[in-house]
JSON list of C-alpha atoms and ligand atoms in Angstrom, two decimals:
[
{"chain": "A", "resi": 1, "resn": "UNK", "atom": "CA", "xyz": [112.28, 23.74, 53.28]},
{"chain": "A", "resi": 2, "resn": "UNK", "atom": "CA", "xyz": [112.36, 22.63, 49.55]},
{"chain": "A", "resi": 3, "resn": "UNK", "atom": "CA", "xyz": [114.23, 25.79, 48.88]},
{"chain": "A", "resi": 4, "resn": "UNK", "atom": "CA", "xyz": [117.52, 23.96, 50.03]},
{"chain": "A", "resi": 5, "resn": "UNK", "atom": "CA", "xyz": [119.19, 20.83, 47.86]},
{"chain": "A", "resi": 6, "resn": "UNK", "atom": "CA", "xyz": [120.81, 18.54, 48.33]},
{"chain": "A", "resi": 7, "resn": "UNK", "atom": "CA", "xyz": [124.01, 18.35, 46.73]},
{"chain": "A", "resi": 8, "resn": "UNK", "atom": "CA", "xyz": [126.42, 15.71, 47.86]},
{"chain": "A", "resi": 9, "resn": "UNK", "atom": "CA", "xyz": [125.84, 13.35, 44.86]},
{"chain": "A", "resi": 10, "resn": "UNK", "atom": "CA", "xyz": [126.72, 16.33, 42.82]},
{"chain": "A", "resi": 11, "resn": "UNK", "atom": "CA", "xyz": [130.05, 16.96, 44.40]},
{"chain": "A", "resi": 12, "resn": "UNK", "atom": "CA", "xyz": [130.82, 13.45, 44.65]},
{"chain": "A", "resi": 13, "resn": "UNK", "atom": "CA", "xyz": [130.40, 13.08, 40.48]},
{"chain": "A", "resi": 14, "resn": "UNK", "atom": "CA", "xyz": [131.88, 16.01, 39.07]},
{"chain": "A", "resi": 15, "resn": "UNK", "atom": "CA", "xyz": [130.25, 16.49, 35.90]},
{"chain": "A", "resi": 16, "resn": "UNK", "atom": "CA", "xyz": [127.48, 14.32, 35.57]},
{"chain": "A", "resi": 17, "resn": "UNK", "atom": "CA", "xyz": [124.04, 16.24, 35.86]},
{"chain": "A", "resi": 18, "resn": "UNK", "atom": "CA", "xyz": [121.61, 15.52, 38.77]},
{"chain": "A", "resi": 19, "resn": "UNK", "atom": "CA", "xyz": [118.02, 16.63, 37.45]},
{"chain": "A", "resi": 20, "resn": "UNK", "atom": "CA", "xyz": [116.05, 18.29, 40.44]},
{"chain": "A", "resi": 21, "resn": "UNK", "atom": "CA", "xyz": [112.34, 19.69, 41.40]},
{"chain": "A", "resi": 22, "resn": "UNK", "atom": "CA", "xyz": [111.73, 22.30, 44.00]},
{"chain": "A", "resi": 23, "resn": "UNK", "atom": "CA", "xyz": [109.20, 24.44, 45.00]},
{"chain": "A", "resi": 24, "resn": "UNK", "atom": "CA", "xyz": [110.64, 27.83, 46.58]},
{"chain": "A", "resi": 25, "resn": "UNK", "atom": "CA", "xyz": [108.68, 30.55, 48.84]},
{"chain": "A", "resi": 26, "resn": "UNK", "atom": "CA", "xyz": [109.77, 34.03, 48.08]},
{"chain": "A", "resi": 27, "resn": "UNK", "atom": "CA", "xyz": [109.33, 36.91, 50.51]},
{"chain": "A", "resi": 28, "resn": "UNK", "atom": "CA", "xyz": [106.99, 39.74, 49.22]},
{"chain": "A", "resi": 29, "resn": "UNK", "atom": "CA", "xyz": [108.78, 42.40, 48.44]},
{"chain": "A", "resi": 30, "resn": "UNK", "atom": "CA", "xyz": [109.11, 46.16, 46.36]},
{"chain": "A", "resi": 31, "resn": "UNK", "atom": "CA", "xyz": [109.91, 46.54, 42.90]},
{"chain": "A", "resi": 32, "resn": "UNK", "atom": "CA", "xyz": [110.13, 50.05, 41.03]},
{"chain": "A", "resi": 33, "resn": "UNK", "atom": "CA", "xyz": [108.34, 51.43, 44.56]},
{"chain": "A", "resi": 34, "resn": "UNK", "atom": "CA", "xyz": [105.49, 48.87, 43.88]},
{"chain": "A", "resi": 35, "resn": "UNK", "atom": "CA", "xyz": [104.73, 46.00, 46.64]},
{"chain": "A", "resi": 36, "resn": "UNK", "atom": "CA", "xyz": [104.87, 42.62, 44.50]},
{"chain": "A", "resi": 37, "resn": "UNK", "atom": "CA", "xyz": [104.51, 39.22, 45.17]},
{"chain": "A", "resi": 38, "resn": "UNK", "atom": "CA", "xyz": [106.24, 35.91, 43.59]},
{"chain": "A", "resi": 39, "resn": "UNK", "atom": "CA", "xyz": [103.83, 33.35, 43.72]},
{"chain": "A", "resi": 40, "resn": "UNK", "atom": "CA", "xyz": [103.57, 29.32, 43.01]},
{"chain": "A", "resi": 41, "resn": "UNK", "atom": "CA", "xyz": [107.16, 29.55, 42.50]},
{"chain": "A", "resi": 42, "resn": "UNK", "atom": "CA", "xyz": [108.78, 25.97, 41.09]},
{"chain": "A", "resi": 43, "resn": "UNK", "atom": "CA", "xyz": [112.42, 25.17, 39.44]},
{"chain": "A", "resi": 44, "resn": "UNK", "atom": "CA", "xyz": [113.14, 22.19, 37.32]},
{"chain": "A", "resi": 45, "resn": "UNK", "atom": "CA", "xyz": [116.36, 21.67, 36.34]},
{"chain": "A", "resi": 46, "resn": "UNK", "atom": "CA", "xyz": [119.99, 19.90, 37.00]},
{"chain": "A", "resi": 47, "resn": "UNK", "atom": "CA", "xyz": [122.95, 20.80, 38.54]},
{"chain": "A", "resi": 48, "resn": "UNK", "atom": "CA", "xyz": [126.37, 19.64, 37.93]},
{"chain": "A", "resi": 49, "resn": "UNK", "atom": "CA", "xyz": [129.29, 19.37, 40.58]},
{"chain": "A", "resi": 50, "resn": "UNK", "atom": "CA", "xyz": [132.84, 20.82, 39.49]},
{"chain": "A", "resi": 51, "resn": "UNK", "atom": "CA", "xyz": [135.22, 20.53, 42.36]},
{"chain": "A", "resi": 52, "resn": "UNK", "atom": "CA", "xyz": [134.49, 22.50, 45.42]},
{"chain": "A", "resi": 53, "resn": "UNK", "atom": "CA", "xyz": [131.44, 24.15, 42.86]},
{"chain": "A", "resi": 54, "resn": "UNK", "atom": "CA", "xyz": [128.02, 23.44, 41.75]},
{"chain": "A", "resi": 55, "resn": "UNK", "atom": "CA", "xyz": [126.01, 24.82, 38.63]},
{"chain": "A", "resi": 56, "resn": "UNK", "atom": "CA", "xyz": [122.41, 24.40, 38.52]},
{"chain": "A", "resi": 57, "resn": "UNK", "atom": "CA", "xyz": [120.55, 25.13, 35.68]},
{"chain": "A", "resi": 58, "resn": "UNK", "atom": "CA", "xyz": [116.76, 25.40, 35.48]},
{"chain": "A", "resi": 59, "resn": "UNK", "atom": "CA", "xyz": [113.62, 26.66, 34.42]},
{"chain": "A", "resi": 60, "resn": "UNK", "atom": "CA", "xyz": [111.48, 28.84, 36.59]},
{"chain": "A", "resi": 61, "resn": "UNK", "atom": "CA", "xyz": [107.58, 28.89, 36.49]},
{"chain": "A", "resi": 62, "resn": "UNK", "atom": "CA", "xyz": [105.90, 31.51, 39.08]},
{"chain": "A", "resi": 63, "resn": "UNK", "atom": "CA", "xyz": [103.16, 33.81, 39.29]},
{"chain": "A", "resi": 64, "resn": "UNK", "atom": "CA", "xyz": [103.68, 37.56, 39.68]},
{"chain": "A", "resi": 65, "resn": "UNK", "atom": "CA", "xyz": [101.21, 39.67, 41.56]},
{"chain": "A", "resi": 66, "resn": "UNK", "atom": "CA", "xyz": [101.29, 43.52, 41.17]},
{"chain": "A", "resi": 67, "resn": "UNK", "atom": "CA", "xyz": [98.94, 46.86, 40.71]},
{"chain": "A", "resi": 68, "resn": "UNK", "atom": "CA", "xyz": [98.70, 47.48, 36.97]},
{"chain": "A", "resi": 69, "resn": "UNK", "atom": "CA", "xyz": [100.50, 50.89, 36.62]},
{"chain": "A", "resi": 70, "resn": "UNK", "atom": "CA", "xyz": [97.66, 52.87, 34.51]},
{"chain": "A", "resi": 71, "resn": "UNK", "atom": "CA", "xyz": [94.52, 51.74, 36.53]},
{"chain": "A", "resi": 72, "resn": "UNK", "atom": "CA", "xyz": [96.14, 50.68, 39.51]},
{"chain": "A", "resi": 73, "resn": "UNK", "atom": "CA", "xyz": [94.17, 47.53, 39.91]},
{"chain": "A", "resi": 74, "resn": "UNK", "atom": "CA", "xyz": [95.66, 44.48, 41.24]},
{"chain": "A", "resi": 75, "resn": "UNK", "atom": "CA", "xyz": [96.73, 41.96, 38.58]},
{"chain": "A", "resi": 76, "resn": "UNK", "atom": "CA", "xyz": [98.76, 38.65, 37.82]},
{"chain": "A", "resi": 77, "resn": "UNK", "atom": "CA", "xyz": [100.26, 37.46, 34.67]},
{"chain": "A", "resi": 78, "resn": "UNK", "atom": "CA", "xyz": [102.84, 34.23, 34.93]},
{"chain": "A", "resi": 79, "resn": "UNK", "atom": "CA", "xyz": [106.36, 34.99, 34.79]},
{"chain": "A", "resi": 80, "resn": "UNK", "atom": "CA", "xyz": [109.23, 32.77, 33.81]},
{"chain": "A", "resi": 81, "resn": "UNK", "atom": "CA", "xyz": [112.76, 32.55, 34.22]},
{"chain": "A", "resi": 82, "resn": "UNK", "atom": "CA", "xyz": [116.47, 30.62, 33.12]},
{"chain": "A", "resi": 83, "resn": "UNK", "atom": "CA", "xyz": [118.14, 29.91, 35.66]},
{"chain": "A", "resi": 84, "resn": "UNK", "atom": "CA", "xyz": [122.30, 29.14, 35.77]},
{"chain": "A", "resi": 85, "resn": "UNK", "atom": "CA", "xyz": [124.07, 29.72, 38.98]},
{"chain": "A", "resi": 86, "resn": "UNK", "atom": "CA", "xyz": [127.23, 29.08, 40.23]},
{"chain": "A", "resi": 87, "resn": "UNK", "atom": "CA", "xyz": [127.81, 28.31, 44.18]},
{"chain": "A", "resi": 88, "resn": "UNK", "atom": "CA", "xyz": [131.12, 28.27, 45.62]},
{"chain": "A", "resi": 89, "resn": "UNK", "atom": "CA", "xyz": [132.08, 27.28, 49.03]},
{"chain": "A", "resi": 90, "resn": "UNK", "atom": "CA", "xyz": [135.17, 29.81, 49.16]},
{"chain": "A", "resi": 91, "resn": "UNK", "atom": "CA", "xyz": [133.99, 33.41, 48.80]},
{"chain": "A", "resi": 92, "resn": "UNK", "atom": "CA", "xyz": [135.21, 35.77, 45.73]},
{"chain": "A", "resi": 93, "resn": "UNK", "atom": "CA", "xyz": [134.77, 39.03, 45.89]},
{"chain": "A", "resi": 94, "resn": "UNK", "atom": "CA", "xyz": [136.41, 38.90, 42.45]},
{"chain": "A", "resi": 95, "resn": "UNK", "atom": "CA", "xyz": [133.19, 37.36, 41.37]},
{"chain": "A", "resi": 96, "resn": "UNK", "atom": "CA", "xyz": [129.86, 38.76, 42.94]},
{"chain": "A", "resi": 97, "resn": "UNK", "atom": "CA", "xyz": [127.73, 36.47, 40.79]},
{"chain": "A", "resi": 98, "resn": "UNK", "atom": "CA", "xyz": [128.46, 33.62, 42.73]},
{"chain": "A", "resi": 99, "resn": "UNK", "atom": "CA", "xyz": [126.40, 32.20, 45.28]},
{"chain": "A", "resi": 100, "resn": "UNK", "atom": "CA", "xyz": [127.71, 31.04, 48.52]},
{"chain": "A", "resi": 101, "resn": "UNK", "atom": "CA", "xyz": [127.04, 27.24, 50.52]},
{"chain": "A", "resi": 102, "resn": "UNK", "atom": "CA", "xyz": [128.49, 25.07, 52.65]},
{"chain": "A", "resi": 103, "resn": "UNK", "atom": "CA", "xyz": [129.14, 21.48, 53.39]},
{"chain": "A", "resi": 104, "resn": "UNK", "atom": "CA", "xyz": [126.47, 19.77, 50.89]},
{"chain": "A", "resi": 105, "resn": "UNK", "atom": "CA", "xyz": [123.56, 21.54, 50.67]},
{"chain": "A", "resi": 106, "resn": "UNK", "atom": "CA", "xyz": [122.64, 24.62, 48.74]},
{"chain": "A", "resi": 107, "resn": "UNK", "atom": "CA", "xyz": [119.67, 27.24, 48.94]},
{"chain": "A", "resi": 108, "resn": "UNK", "atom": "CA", "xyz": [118.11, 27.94, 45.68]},
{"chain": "A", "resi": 109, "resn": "UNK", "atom": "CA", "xyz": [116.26, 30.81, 46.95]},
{"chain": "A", "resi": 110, "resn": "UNK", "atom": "CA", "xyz": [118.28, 34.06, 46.24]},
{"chain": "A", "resi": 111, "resn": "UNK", "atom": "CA", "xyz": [119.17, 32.26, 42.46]},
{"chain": "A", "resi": 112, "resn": "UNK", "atom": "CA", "xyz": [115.65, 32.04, 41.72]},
{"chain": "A", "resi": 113, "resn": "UNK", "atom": "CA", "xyz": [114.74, 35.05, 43.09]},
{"chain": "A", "resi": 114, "resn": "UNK", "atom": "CA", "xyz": [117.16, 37.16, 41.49]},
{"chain": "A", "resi": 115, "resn": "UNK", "atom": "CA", "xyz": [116.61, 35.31, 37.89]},
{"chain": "A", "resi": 116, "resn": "UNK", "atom": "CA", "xyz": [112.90, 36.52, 38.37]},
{"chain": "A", "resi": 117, "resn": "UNK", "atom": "CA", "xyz": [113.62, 39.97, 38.97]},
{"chain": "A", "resi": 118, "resn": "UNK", "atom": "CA", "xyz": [115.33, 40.35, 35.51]},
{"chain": "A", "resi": 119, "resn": "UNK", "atom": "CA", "xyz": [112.01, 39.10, 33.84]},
{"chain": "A", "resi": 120, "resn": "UNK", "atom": "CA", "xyz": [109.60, 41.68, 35.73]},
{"chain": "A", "resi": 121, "resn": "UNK", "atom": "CA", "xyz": [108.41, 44.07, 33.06]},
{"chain": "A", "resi": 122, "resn": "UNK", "atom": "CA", "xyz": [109.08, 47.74, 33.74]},
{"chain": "A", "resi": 123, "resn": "UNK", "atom": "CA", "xyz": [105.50, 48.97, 33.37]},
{"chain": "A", "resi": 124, "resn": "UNK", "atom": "CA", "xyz": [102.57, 45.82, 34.77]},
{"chain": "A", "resi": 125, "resn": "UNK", "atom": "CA", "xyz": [100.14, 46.61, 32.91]},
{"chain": "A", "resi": 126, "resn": "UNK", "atom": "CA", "xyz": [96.64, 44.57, 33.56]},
{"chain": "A", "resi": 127, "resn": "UNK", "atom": "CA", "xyz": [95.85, 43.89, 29.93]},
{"chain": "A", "resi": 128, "resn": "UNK", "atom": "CA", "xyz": [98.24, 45.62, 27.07]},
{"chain": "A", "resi": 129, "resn": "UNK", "atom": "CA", "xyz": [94.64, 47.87, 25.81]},
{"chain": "A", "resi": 130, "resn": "UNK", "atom": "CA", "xyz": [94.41, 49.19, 29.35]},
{"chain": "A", "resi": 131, "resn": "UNK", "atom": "CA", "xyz": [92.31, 52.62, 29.51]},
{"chain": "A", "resi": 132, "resn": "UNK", "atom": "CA", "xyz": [93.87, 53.94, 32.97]},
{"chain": "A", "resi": 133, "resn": "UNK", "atom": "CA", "xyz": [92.30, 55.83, 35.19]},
{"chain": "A", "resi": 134, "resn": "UNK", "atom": "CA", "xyz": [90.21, 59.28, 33.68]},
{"chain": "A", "resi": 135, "resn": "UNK", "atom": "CA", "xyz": [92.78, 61.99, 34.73]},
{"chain": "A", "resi": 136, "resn": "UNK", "atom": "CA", "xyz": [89.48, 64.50, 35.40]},
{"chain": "A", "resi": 137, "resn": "UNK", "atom": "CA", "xyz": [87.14, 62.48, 37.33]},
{"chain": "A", "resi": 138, "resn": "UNK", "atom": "CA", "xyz": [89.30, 59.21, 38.08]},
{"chain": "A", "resi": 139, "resn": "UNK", "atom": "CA", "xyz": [86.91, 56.91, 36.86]},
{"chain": "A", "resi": 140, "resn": "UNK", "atom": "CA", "xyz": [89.18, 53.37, 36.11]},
{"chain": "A", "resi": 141, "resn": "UNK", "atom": "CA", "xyz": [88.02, 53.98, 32.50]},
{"chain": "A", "resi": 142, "resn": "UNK", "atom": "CA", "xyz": [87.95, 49.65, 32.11]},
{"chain": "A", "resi": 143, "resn": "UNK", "atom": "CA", "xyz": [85.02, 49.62, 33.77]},
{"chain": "A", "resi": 144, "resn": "UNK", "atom": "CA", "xyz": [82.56, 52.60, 33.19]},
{"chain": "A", "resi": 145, "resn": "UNK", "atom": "CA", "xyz": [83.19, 55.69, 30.69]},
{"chain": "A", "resi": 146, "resn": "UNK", "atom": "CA", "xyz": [82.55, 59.07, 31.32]},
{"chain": "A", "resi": 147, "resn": "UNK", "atom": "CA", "xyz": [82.44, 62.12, 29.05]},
{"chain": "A", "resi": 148, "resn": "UNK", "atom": "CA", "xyz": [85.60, 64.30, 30.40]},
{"chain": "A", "resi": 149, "resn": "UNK", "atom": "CA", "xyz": [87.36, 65.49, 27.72]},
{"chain": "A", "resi": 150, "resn": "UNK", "atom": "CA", "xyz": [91.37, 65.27, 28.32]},
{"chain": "A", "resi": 151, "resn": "UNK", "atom": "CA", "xyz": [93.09, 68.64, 28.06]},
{"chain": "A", "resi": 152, "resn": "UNK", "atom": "CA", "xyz": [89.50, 69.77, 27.71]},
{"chain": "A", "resi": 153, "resn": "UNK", "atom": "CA", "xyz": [87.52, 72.78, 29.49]},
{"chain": "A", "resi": 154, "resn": "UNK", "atom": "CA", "xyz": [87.18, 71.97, 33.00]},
{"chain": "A", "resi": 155, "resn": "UNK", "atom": "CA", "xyz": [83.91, 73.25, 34.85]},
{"chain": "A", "resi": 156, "resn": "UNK", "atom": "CA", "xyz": [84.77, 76.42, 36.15]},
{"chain": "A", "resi": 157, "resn": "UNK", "atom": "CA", "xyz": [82.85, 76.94, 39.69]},
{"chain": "A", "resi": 158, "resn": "UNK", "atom": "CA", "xyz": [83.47, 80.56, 39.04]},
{"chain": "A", "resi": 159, "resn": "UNK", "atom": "CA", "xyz": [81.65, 81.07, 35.73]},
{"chain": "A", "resi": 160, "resn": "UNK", "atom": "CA", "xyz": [78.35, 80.19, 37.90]},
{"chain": "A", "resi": 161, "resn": "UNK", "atom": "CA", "xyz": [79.36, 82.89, 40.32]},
{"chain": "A", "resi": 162, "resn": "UNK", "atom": "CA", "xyz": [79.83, 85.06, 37.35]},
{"chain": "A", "resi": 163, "resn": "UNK", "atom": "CA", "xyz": [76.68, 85.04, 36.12]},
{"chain": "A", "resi": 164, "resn": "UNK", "atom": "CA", "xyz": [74.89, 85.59, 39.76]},
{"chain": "A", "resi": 165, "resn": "UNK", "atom": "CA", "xyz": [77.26, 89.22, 39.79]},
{"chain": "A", "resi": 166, "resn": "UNK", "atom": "CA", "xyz": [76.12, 89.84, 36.23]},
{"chain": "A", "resi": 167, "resn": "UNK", "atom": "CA", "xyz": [72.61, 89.58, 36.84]},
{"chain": "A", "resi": 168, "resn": "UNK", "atom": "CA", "xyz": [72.92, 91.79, 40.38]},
{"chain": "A", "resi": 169, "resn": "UNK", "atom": "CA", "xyz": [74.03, 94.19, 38.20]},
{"chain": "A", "resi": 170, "resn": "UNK", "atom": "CA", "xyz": [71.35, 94.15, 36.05]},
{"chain": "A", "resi": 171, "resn": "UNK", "atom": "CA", "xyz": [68.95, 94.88, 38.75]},
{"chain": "B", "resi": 1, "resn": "ZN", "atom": "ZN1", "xyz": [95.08, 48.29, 34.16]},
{"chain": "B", "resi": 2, "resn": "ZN", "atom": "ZN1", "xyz": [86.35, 61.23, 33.58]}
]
């Protein structure tokens, strides 16, 4: 896979930066109990050996696939990402940030993946002027508009049923 560098050169010239390109799958996955999806994922960046360490440092380009949260339809928007990670070949539980690999090759996925979660906006929204969904009828009030009235009077079935007593009455 792409996902993993290579980084002997790196390790072998502490300090000098090694500019890299890599495309990365991502696993679909949940977010804020919604199913989303990291798409077209790329990283272009360097990274720099520093004893038994690497940095890389990047940009991230991907597209994010979600359900808008008022309408509920699916949408994408691009999302983008800074990446600078630290991998270590001896583990640190001092240090959680750091990312783990051995001998000379690292795997960029969990980096990238995690520098993309801090960049998902809370609430997807479709558009930023989305109308949602009518809370009466449901109607996804984008694409046709109905005449509910929020907070409104709601057809009452009984009021029909009402008037059928009133008028047996009257009889
Ligand atoms: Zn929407
Ligand atoms: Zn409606």
């Amino acid at each position: 896979m792409a996902s993993v560098l290579d980084v002997s050169r790196a390790l072998r010239y502490p300090g000098q930066e090694f500019p890299f390109q890599a495309e990365i799958e991502i696993e679909d996955m949940e977010f804020a109990g919604d199913p989303i999806a990291l798409k077209d994922v790329s990283i272009q960046g360097v990274v720099v050996g520093a004893g038994e360490r690497v940095n890389i440092r990047g940009k991230v380009e991907s597209v994010l696939k979600s359900r808008c949260v008022r309408c509920l339809e699916e949408t994408q928007m691009p999302l983008t990402a800074e990446v600078d990670a630290v991998y270590a070949k001896e583990e640190n539980p001092d240090d959680p940030d750091l990312y783990q690999f051995e001998a000379s090759t690292i795997d960029l996925t969990d980096a990238v993946r995690d520098a993309l979660i801090m960049e998902i906006p809370m609430r997807i929204l479709c558009k930023e002027d989305c109308k949602g969904l009518c809370p009466v009828c449901g109607v996804n009030r984008n694409l046709v508009s109905c005449t509910c009235q929020e907070g409104g009077e709601v057809a009452n079935p009984f009021s029909a049923l009402k008037a059928i007593v009133l008028n047996d009455e009257e009889v």
